Amino acid sequence: MRRVTAHKWRPRLATIVVAILIMVMALPLVGLFFFRLYENQLIRQTEAELIAQGAALGAIYAQEVRDAGVAIEKLGAAVPADSATDPDSRYRPIEP
């Protein structure tokens, strides 16, 4: 009597090798995509921290100048408010 057993499908060795090679090739591409997104997030976080630090330092400096009692004439000419938002300026920070 012959035993009747269900034959399991087993992939050929070439199929396994090709699948592994495809995964090994895809890994660096996925890594590049992931680290590109991560780098963008780090840049945005760093920019936000630098803007906050600049605002804090500006406020501290302004307070120290006011507390020092220096005459306004000795500080220099006042900067018009319009020049702070010059659209033709080379540097325009984008608030996060």
PDB file of N, CA and C in Angstrom:
ATOM      1  N   MET A   1       0.804  -1.176   0.000  1.00  0.00           N
ATOM      2  CA  MET A   1       0.000   0.000   0.000  1.00  0.00           C
ATOM      3  C   MET A   1       0.860   1.257   0.000  1.00  0.00           C
ATOM      4  N   ARG A   2       0.478   2.179  -0.818  1.00  0.00           N
ATOM      5  CA  ARG A   2       1.183   3.462  -0.881  1.00  0.00           C
ATOM      6  C   ARG A   2       0.483   4.476  -0.012  1.00  0.00           C
ATOM      7  N   ARG A   3       1.277   5.218   0.667  1.00  0.00           N
ATOM      8  CA  ARG A   3       0.707   6.287   1.476  1.00  0.00           C
ATOM      9  C   ARG A   3       0.443   7.502   0.599  1.00  0.00           C
ATOM     10  N   VAL A   4      -0.679   8.061   0.765  1.00  0.00           N
ATOM     11  CA  VAL A   4      -1.029   9.258   0.019  1.00  0.00           C
ATOM     12  C   VAL A   4      -0.836  10.444   0.960  1.00  0.00           C
ATOM     13  N   THR A   5       0.120  11.257   0.647  1.00  0.00           N
ATOM     14  CA  THR A   5       0.380  12.445   1.461  1.00  0.00           C
ATOM     15  C   THR A   5       0.299  13.659   0.572  1.00  0.00           C
ATOM     16  N   ALA A   6      -0.086  14.727   1.188  1.00  0.00           N
ATOM     17  CA  ALA A   6      -0.148  15.984   0.446  1.00  0.00           C
ATOM     18  C   ALA A   6       1.268  16.508   0.262  1.00  0.00           C
ATOM     19  N   HIS A   7       1.577  16.871  -0.936  1.00  0.00           N
ATOM     20  CA  HIS A   7       2.907  17.409  -1.212  1.00  0.00           C
ATOM     21  C   HIS A   7       2.927  18.890  -0.858  1.00  0.00           C
ATOM     22  N   LYS A   8       3.897  19.268  -0.053  1.00  0.00           N
ATOM     23  CA  LYS A   8       4.062  20.678   0.285  1.00  0.00           C
ATOM     24  C   LYS A   8       4.792  21.368  -0.852  1.00  0.00           C
ATOM     25  N   TRP A   9       4.387  22.603  -1.098  1.00  0.00           N
ATOM     26  CA  TRP A   9       5.101  23.372  -2.115  1.00  0.00           C
ATOM     27  C   TRP A   9       6.366  23.915  -1.492  1.00  0.00           C
ATOM     28  N   ARG A  10       7.461  23.640  -2.086  1.00  0.00           N
ATOM     29  CA  ARG A  10       8.744  24.138  -1.613  1.00  0.00           C
ATOM     30  C   ARG A  10       9.363  24.955  -2.744  1.00  0.00           C
ATOM     31  N   PRO A  11       9.739  26.178  -2.390  1.00  0.00           N
ATOM     32  CA  PRO A  11      10.344  27.003  -3.449  1.00  0.00           C
ATOM     33  C   PRO A  11      11.713  26.451  -3.844  1.00  0.00           C
ATOM     34  N   ARG A  12      12.040  26.714  -5.079  1.00  0.00           N
ATOM     35  CA  ARG A  12      13.358  26.254  -5.547  1.00  0.00           C
ATOM     36  C   ARG A  12      14.440  27.124  -4.935  1.00  0.00           C
ATOM     37  N   LEU A  13      15.628  26.642  -4.936  1.00  0.00           N
ATOM     38  CA  LEU A  13      16.755  27.360  -4.356  1.00  0.00           C
ATOM     39  C   LEU A  13      16.981  28.695  -5.073  1.00  0.00           C
ATOM     40  N   ALA A  14      16.793  28.717  -6.372  1.00  0.00           N
ATOM     41  CA  ALA A  14      16.975  29.953  -7.136  1.00  0.00           C
ATOM     42  C   ALA A  14      15.954  31.011  -6.708  1.00  0.00           C
ATOM     43  N   THR A  15      14.747  30.597  -6.402  1.00  0.00           N
ATOM     44  CA  THR A  15      13.721  31.543  -5.952  1.00  0.00           C
ATOM     45  C   THR A  15      14.095  32.143  -4.612  1.00  0.00           C
ATOM     46  N   ILE A  16      14.592  31.328  -3.719  1.00  0.00           N
ATOM     47  CA  ILE A  16      15.001  31.814  -2.404  1.00  0.00           C
ATOM     48  C   ILE A  16      16.165  32.788  -2.534  1.00  0.00           C
ATOM     49  N   VAL A  17      17.152  32.450  -3.358  1.00  0.00           N
ATOM     50  CA  VAL A  17      18.318  33.319  -3.542  1.00  0.00           C
ATOM     51  C   VAL A  17      17.897  34.660  -4.149  1.00  0.00           C
ATOM     52  N   VAL A  18      17.026  34.645  -5.134  1.00  0.00           N
ATOM     53  CA  VAL A  18      16.562  35.877  -5.768  1.00  0.00           C
ATOM     54  C   VAL A  18      15.791  36.724  -4.764  1.00  0.00           C
ATOM     55  N   ALA A  19      14.940  36.120  -3.948  1.00  0.00           N
ATOM     56  CA  ALA A  19      14.180  36.868  -2.947  1.00  0.00           C
ATOM     57  C   ALA A  19      15.112  37.529  -1.929  1.00  0.00           C
ATOM     58  N   ILE A  20      16.112  36.815  -1.493  1.00  0.00           N
ATOM     59  CA  ILE A  20      17.067  37.382  -0.531  1.00  0.00           C
ATOM     60  C   ILE A  20      17.864  38.513  -1.175  1.00  0.00           C
ATOM     61  N   LEU A  21      18.285  38.351  -2.406  1.00  0.00           N
ATOM     62  CA  LEU A  21      19.027  39.411  -3.088  1.00  0.00           C
ATOM     63  C   LEU A  21      18.174  40.658  -3.285  1.00  0.00           C
ATOM     64  N   ILE A  22      16.908  40.474  -3.589  1.00  0.00           N
ATOM     65  CA  ILE A  22      16.019  41.637  -3.736  1.00  0.00           C
ATOM     66  C   ILE A  22      15.873  42.362  -2.405  1.00  0.00           C
ATOM     67  N   MET A  23      15.722  41.617  -1.317  1.00  0.00           N
ATOM     68  CA  MET A  23      15.612  42.263   0.000  1.00  0.00           C
ATOM     69  C   MET A  23      16.902  42.986   0.370  1.00  0.00           C
ATOM     70  N   VAL A  24      18.035  42.390   0.052  1.00  0.00           N
ATOM     71  CA  VAL A  24      19.317  43.032   0.365  1.00  0.00           C
ATOM     72  C   VAL A  24      19.491  44.299  -0.471  1.00  0.00           C
ATOM     73  N   MET A  25      19.007  44.288  -1.717  1.00  0.00           N
ATOM     74  CA  MET A  25      19.084  45.489  -2.550  1.00  0.00           C
ATOM     75  C   MET A  25      18.126  46.571  -2.074  1.00  0.00           C
ATOM     76  N   ALA A  26      16.968  46.190  -1.576  1.00  0.00           N
ATOM     77  CA  ALA A  26      15.967  47.169  -1.150  1.00  0.00           C
ATOM     78  C   ALA A  26      16.324  47.814   0.183  1.00  0.00           C
ATOM     79  N   LEU A  27      17.087  47.150   1.008  1.00  0.00           N
ATOM     80  CA  LEU A  27      17.414  47.673   2.333  1.00  0.00           C
ATOM     81  C   LEU A  27      18.111  49.034   2.281  1.00  0.00           C
ATOM     82  N   PRO A  28      19.146  49.247   1.464  1.00  0.00           N
ATOM     83  CA  PRO A  28      19.760  50.580   1.404  1.00  0.00           C
ATOM     84  C   PRO A  28      18.815  51.656   0.875  1.00  0.00           C
ATOM     85  N   LEU A  29      17.943  51.311  -0.054  1.00  0.00           N
ATOM     86  CA  LEU A  29      17.002  52.295  -0.574  1.00  0.00           C
ATOM     87  C   LEU A  29      16.002  52.711   0.491  1.00  0.00           C
ATOM     88  N   VAL A  30      15.523  51.772   1.265  1.00  0.00           N
ATOM     89  CA  VAL A  30      14.604  52.095   2.360  1.00  0.00           C
ATOM     90  C   VAL A  30      15.344  52.924   3.409  1.00  0.00           C
ATOM     91  N   GLY A  31      16.603  52.578   3.673  1.00  0.00           N
ATOM     92  CA  GLY A  31      17.409  53.341   4.626  1.00  0.00           C
ATOM     93  C   GLY A  31      17.616  54.775   4.166  1.00  0.00           C
ATOM     94  N   LEU A  32      17.887  54.973   2.895  1.00  0.00           N
ATOM     95  CA  LEU A  32      18.060  56.334   2.371  1.00  0.00           C
ATOM     96  C   LEU A  32      16.786  57.147   2.527  1.00  0.00           C
ATOM     97  N   PHE A  33      15.656  56.546   2.221  1.00  0.00           N
ATOM     98  CA  PHE A  33      14.379  57.237   2.352  1.00  0.00           C
ATOM     99  C   PHE A  33      14.101  57.603   3.805  1.00  0.00           C
ATOM    100  N   PHE A  34      14.329  56.658   4.716  1.00  0.00           N
ATOM    101  CA  PHE A  34      14.094  56.896   6.137  1.00  0.00           C
ATOM    102  C   PHE A  34      14.998  58.002   6.666  1.00  0.00           C
ATOM    103  N   PHE A  35      16.283  57.941   6.357  1.00  0.00           N
ATOM    104  CA  PHE A  35      17.205  58.938   6.886  1.00  0.00           C
ATOM    105  C   PHE A  35      17.006  60.307   6.253  1.00  0.00           C
ATOM    106  N   ARG A  36      16.485  60.368   5.039  1.00  0.00           N
ATOM    107  CA  ARG A  36      16.152  61.654   4.433  1.00  0.00           C
ATOM    108  C   ARG A  36      15.017  62.324   5.209  1.00  0.00           C
ATOM    109  N   LEU A  37      13.992  61.548   5.560  1.00  0.00           N
ATOM    110  CA  LEU A  37      12.900  62.096   6.365  1.00  0.00           C
ATOM    111  C   LEU A  37      13.381  62.494   7.752  1.00  0.00           C
ATOM    112  N   TYR A  38      14.220  61.663   8.338  1.00  0.00           N
ATOM    113  CA  TYR A  38      14.732  61.938   9.681  1.00  0.00           C
ATOM    114  C   TYR A  38      15.604  63.194   9.672  1.00  0.00           C
ATOM    115  N   GLU A  39      16.406  63.356   8.624  1.00  0.00           N
ATOM    116  CA  GLU A  39      17.255  64.542   8.518  1.00  0.00           C
ATOM    117  C   GLU A  39      16.405  65.810   8.407  1.00  0.00           C
ATOM    118  N   ASN A  40      15.344  65.761   7.615  1.00  0.00           N
ATOM    119  CA  ASN A  40      14.456  66.921   7.493  1.00  0.00           C
ATOM    120  C   ASN A  40      13.838  67.282   8.833  1.00  0.00           C
ATOM    121  N   GLN A  41      13.443  66.272   9.598  1.00  0.00           N
ATOM    122  CA  GLN A  41      12.861  66.536  10.910  1.00  0.00           C
ATOM    123  C   GLN A  41      13.896  67.164  11.836  1.00  0.00           C
ATOM    124  N   LEU A  42      15.131  66.667  11.807  1.00  0.00           N
ATOM    125  CA  LEU A  42      16.184  67.243  12.645  1.00  0.00           C
ATOM    126  C   LEU A  42      16.474  68.686  12.265  1.00  0.00           C
ATOM    127  N   ILE A  43      16.459  68.986  10.973  1.00  0.00           N
ATOM    128  CA  ILE A  43      16.721  70.354  10.519  1.00  0.00           C
ATOM    129  C   ILE A  43      15.620  71.285  10.995  1.00  0.00           C
ATOM    130  N   ARG A  44      14.371  70.859  10.887  1.00  0.00           N
ATOM    131  CA  ARG A  44      13.263  71.704  11.348  1.00  0.00           C
ATOM    132  C   ARG A  44      13.335  71.940  12.851  1.00  0.00           C
ATOM    133  N   GLN A  45      13.676  70.903  13.586  1.00  0.00           N
ATOM    134  CA  GLN A  45      13.780  71.046  15.039  1.00  0.00           C
ATOM    135  C   GLN A  45      14.918  71.999  15.405  1.00  0.00           C
ATOM    136  N   THR A  46      16.043  71.869  14.720  1.00  0.00           N
ATOM    137  CA  THR A  46      17.189  72.742  14.991  1.00  0.00           C
ATOM    138  C   THR A  46      16.854  74.190  14.648  1.00  0.00           C
ATOM    139  N   GLU A  47      16.185  74.421  13.526  1.00  0.00           N
ATOM    140  CA  GLU A  47      15.805  75.781  13.150  1.00  0.00           C
ATOM    141  C   GLU A  47      14.864  76.390  14.181  1.00  0.00           C
ATOM    142  N   ALA A  48      13.909  75.604  14.656  1.00  0.00           N
ATOM    143  CA  ALA A  48      12.971  76.113  15.659  1.00  0.00           C
ATOM    144  C   ALA A  48      13.704  76.479  16.950  1.00  0.00           C
ATOM    145  N   GLU A  49      14.662  75.645  17.352  1.00  0.00           N
ATOM    146  CA  GLU A  49      15.422  75.939  18.571  1.00  0.00           C
ATOM    147  C   GLU A  49      16.287  77.184  18.395  1.00  0.00           C
ATOM    148  N   LEU A  50      16.896  77.355  17.222  1.00  0.00           N
ATOM    149  CA  LEU A  50      17.724  78.538  16.982  1.00  0.00           C
ATOM    150  C   LEU A  50      16.892  79.814  16.968  1.00  0.00           C
ATOM    151  N   ILE A  51      15.699  79.750  16.388  1.00  0.00           N
ATOM    152  CA  ILE A  51      14.827  80.929  16.390  1.00  0.00           C
ATOM    153  C   ILE A  51      14.422  81.277  17.811  1.00  0.00           C
ATOM    154  N   ALA A  52      14.086  80.254  18.608  1.00  0.00           N
ATOM    155  CA  ALA A  52      13.696  80.503  20.002  1.00  0.00           C
ATOM    156  C   ALA A  52      14.865  81.069  20.806  1.00  0.00           C
ATOM    157  N   GLN A  53      16.065  80.530  20.602  1.00  0.00           N
ATOM    158  CA  GLN A  53      17.237  81.038  21.313  1.00  0.00           C
ATOM    159  C   GLN A  53      17.548  82.474  20.904  1.00  0.00           C
ATOM    160  N   GLY A  54      17.405  82.779  19.616  1.00  0.00           N
ATOM    161  CA  GLY A  54      17.635  84.150  19.148  1.00  0.00           C
ATOM    162  C   GLY A  54      16.642  85.132  19.759  1.00  0.00           C
ATOM    163  N   ALA A  55      15.386  84.712  19.850  1.00  0.00           N
ATOM    164  CA  ALA A  55      14.375  85.587  20.467  1.00  0.00           C
ATOM    165  C   ALA A  55      14.675  85.796  21.948  1.00  0.00           C
ATOM    166  N   ALA A  56      15.085  84.730  22.624  1.00  0.00           N
ATOM    167  CA  ALA A  56      15.402  84.851  24.055  1.00  0.00           C
ATOM    168  C   ALA A  56      16.619  85.757  24.268  1.00  0.00           C
ATOM    169  N   LEU A  57      17.652  85.563  23.463  1.00  0.00           N
ATOM    170  CA  LEU A  57      18.845  86.405  23.594  1.00  0.00           C
ATOM    171  C   LEU A  57      18.535  87.859  23.278  1.00  0.00           C
ATOM    172  N   GLY A  58      17.706  88.092  22.272  1.00  0.00           N
ATOM    173  CA  GLY A  58      17.315  89.462  21.935  1.00  0.00           C
ATOM    174  C   GLY A  58      16.552  90.128  23.069  1.00  0.00           C
ATOM    175  N   ALA A  59      15.656  89.374  23.701  1.00  0.00           N
ATOM    176  CA  ALA A  59      14.894  89.929  24.817  1.00  0.00           C
ATOM    177  C   ALA A  59      15.803  90.222  26.010  1.00  0.00           C
ATOM    178  N   ILE A  60      16.724  89.328  26.290  1.00  0.00           N
ATOM    179  CA  ILE A  60      17.664  89.537  27.403  1.00  0.00           C
ATOM    180  C   ILE A  60      18.552  90.745  27.129  1.00  0.00           C
ATOM    181  N   TYR A  61      19.049  90.851  25.901  1.00  0.00           N
ATOM    182  CA  TYR A  61      19.915  91.971  25.541  1.00  0.00           C
ATOM    183  C   TYR A  61      19.156  93.297  25.650  1.00  0.00           C
ATOM    184  N   ALA A  62      17.918  93.308  25.165  1.00  0.00           N
ATOM    185  CA  ALA A  62      17.114  94.536  25.240  1.00  0.00           C
ATOM    186  C   ALA A  62      16.862  94.925  26.695  1.00  0.00           C
ATOM    187  N   GLN A  63      16.596  93.952  27.541  1.00  0.00           N
ATOM    188  CA  GLN A  63      16.367  94.243  28.957  1.00  0.00           C
ATOM    189  C   GLN A  63      17.639  94.780  29.621  1.00  0.00           C
ATOM    190  N   GLU A  64      18.773  94.186  29.298  1.00  0.00           N
ATOM    191  CA  GLU A  64      20.040  94.641  29.872  1.00  0.00           C
ATOM    192  C   GLU A  64      20.371  96.069  29.432  1.00  0.00           C
ATOM    193  N   VAL A  65      20.099  96.400  28.180  1.00  0.00           N
ATOM    194  CA  VAL A  65      20.358  97.756  27.684  1.00  0.00           C
ATOM    195  C   VAL A  65      19.447  98.748  28.392  1.00  0.00           C
ATOM    196  N   ARG A  66      18.169  98.373  28.570  1.00  0.00           N
ATOM    197  CA  ARG A  66      17.246  99.261  29.291  1.00  0.00           C
ATOM    198  C   ARG A  66      17.685  99.443  30.740  1.00  0.00           C
ATOM    199  N   ASP A  67      18.123  98.362  31.386  1.00  0.00           N
ATOM    200  CA  ASP A  67      18.538  98.442  32.790  1.00  0.00           C
ATOM    201  C   ASP A  67      19.845  99.212  32.963  1.00  0.00           C
ATOM    202  N   ALA A  68      20.680  99.254  31.926  1.00  0.00           N
ATOM    203  CA  ALA A  68      21.968  99.947  32.022  1.00  0.00           C
ATOM    204  C   ALA A  68      21.791 101.461  32.041  1.00  0.00           C
ATOM    205  N   GLY A  69      20.671 101.936  31.570  1.00  0.00           N
ATOM    206  CA  GLY A  69      20.411 103.375  31.590  1.00  0.00           C
ATOM    207  C   GLY A  69      21.190 104.142  30.540  1.00  0.00           C
ATOM    208  N   VAL A  70      21.523 103.502  29.437  1.00  0.00           N
ATOM    209  CA  VAL A  70      22.245 104.161  28.352  1.00  0.00           C
ATOM    210  C   VAL A  70      21.274 105.067  27.603  1.00  0.00           C
ATOM    211  N   ALA A  71      21.737 106.236  27.260  1.00  0.00           N
ATOM    212  CA  ALA A  71      20.891 107.172  26.519  1.00  0.00           C
ATOM    213  C   ALA A  71      20.570 106.607  25.141  1.00  0.00           C
ATOM    214  N   ILE A  72      19.373 106.871  24.694  1.00  0.00           N
ATOM    215  CA  ILE A  72      18.919 106.335  23.406  1.00  0.00           C
ATOM    216  C   ILE A  72      19.775 106.868  22.263  1.00  0.00           C
ATOM    217  N   GLU A  73      20.275 108.088  22.378  1.00  0.00           N
ATOM    218  CA  GLU A  73      21.099 108.674  21.315  1.00  0.00           C
ATOM    219  C   GLU A  73      22.409 107.907  21.142  1.00  0.00           C
ATOM    220  N   LYS A  74      22.920 107.309  22.208  1.00  0.00           N
ATOM    221  CA  LYS A  74      24.193 106.586  22.131  1.00  0.00           C
ATOM    222  C   LYS A  74      24.039 105.186  21.526  1.00  0.00           C
ATOM    223  N   LEU A  75      22.824 104.706  21.421  1.00  0.00           N
ATOM    224  CA  LEU A  75      22.604 103.362  20.888  1.00  0.00           C
ATOM    225  C   LEU A  75      22.621 103.321  19.369  1.00  0.00           C
ATOM    226  N   GLY A  76      22.437 104.446  18.725  1.00  0.00           N
ATOM    227  CA  GLY A  76      22.445 104.479  17.269  1.00  0.00           C
ATOM    228  C   GLY A  76      21.082 104.823  16.723  1.00  0.00           C
ATOM    229  N   ALA A  77      21.005 104.829  15.414  1.00  0.00           N
ATOM    230  CA  ALA A  77      19.748 105.203  14.756  1.00  0.00           C
ATOM    231  C   ALA A  77      18.732 104.071  14.898  1.00  0.00           C
ATOM    232  N   ALA A  78      17.479 104.464  15.049  1.00  0.00           N
ATOM    233  CA  ALA A  78      16.401 103.471  15.153  1.00  0.00           C
ATOM    234  C   ALA A  78      16.157 102.832  13.798  1.00  0.00           C
ATOM    235  N   VAL A  79      15.884 101.542  13.797  1.00  0.00           N
ATOM    236  CA  VAL A  79      15.603 100.813  12.564  1.00  0.00           C
ATOM    237  C   VAL A  79      14.102 100.876  12.313  1.00  0.00           C
ATOM    238  N   PRO A  80      13.703 101.304  11.108  1.00  0.00           N
ATOM    239  CA  PRO A  80      12.269 101.353  10.827  1.00  0.00           C
ATOM    240  C   PRO A  80      11.659  99.952  10.864  1.00  0.00           C
ATOM    241  N   ALA A  81      10.409  99.866  11.268  1.00  0.00           N
ATOM    242  CA  ALA A  81       9.736  98.570  11.400  1.00  0.00           C
ATOM    243  C   ALA A  81       9.558  97.886  10.045  1.00  0.00           C
ATOM    244  N   ASP A  82       9.485  98.650   8.965  1.00  0.00           N
ATOM    245  CA  ASP A  82       9.285  98.065   7.637  1.00  0.00           C
ATOM    246  C   ASP A  82      10.489  97.265   7.169  1.00  0.00           C
ATOM    247  N   SER A  83      11.685  97.621   7.604  1.00  0.00           N
ATOM    248  CA  SER A  83      12.878  96.917   7.135  1.00  0.00           C
ATOM    249  C   SER A  83      12.990  95.522   7.735  1.00  0.00           C
ATOM    250  N   ALA A  84      12.307  95.267   8.840  1.00  0.00           N
ATOM    251  CA  ALA A  84      12.366  93.950   9.454  1.00  0.00           C
ATOM    252  C   ALA A  84      11.632  92.912   8.621  1.00  0.00           C
ATOM    253  N   THR A  85      10.651  93.339   7.848  1.00  0.00           N
ATOM    254  CA  THR A  85       9.881  92.405   7.025  1.00  0.00           C
ATOM    255  C   THR A  85      10.096  92.681   5.545  1.00  0.00           C
ATOM    256  N   ASP A  86      11.314  92.991   5.167  1.00  0.00           N
ATOM    257  CA  ASP A  86      11.639  93.279   3.780  1.00  0.00           C
ATOM    258  C   ASP A  86      11.490  92.007   2.940  1.00  0.00           C
ATOM    259  N   PRO A  87      10.587  91.982   1.950  1.00  0.00           N
ATOM    260  CA  PRO A  87      10.405  90.762   1.152  1.00  0.00           C
ATOM    261  C   PRO A  87      11.602  90.464   0.248  1.00  0.00           C
ATOM    262  N   ASP A  88      12.435  91.469  -0.024  1.00  0.00           N
ATOM    263  CA  ASP A  88      13.603  91.252  -0.871  1.00  0.00           C
ATOM    264  C   ASP A  88      14.829  90.859  -0.063  1.00  0.00           C
ATOM    265  N   SER A  89      14.646  90.642   1.214  1.00  0.00           N
ATOM    266  CA  SER A  89      15.762  90.279   2.077  1.00  0.00           C
ATOM    267  C   SER A  89      16.307  88.915   1.678  1.00  0.00           C
ATOM    268  N   ARG A  90      17.602  88.747   1.861  1.00  0.00           N
ATOM    269  CA  ARG A  90      18.244  87.497   1.487  1.00  0.00           C
ATOM    270  C   ARG A  90      17.848  86.370   2.440  1.00  0.00           C
ATOM    271  N   TYR A  91      17.670  86.716   3.701  1.00  0.00           N
ATOM    272  CA  TYR A  91      17.332  85.712   4.712  1.00  0.00           C
ATOM    273  C   TYR A  91      15.947  85.983   5.257  1.00  0.00           C
ATOM    274  N   ARG A  92      15.077  85.017   5.109  1.00  0.00           N
ATOM    275  CA  ARG A  92      13.727  85.114   5.652  1.00  0.00           C
ATOM    276  C   ARG A  92      13.431  83.834   6.419  1.00  0.00           C
ATOM    277  N   PRO A  93      13.452  83.884   7.739  1.00  0.00           N
ATOM    278  CA  PRO A  93      13.167  82.654   8.486  1.00  0.00           C
ATOM    279  C   PRO A  93      11.706  82.245   8.331  1.00  0.00           C
ATOM    280  N   ILE A  94      11.498  80.969   8.278  1.00  0.00           N
ATOM    281  CA  ILE A  94      10.151  80.425   8.194  1.00  0.00           C
ATOM    282  C   ILE A  94       9.838  79.826   9.554  1.00  0.00           C
ATOM    283  N   GLU A  95       8.840  80.394  10.209  1.00  0.00           N
ATOM    284  CA  GLU A  95       8.485  79.907  11.532  1.00  0.00           C
ATOM    285  C   GLU A  95       7.959  78.480  11.430  1.00  0.00           C
ATOM    286  N   PRO A  96       8.418  77.605  12.301  1.00  0.00           N
ATOM    287  CA  PRO A  96       7.933  76.212  12.243  1.00  0.00           C
ATOM    288  C   PRO A  96       6.518  76.095  12.757  1.00  0.00           C
TER     289      PRO A  96
END
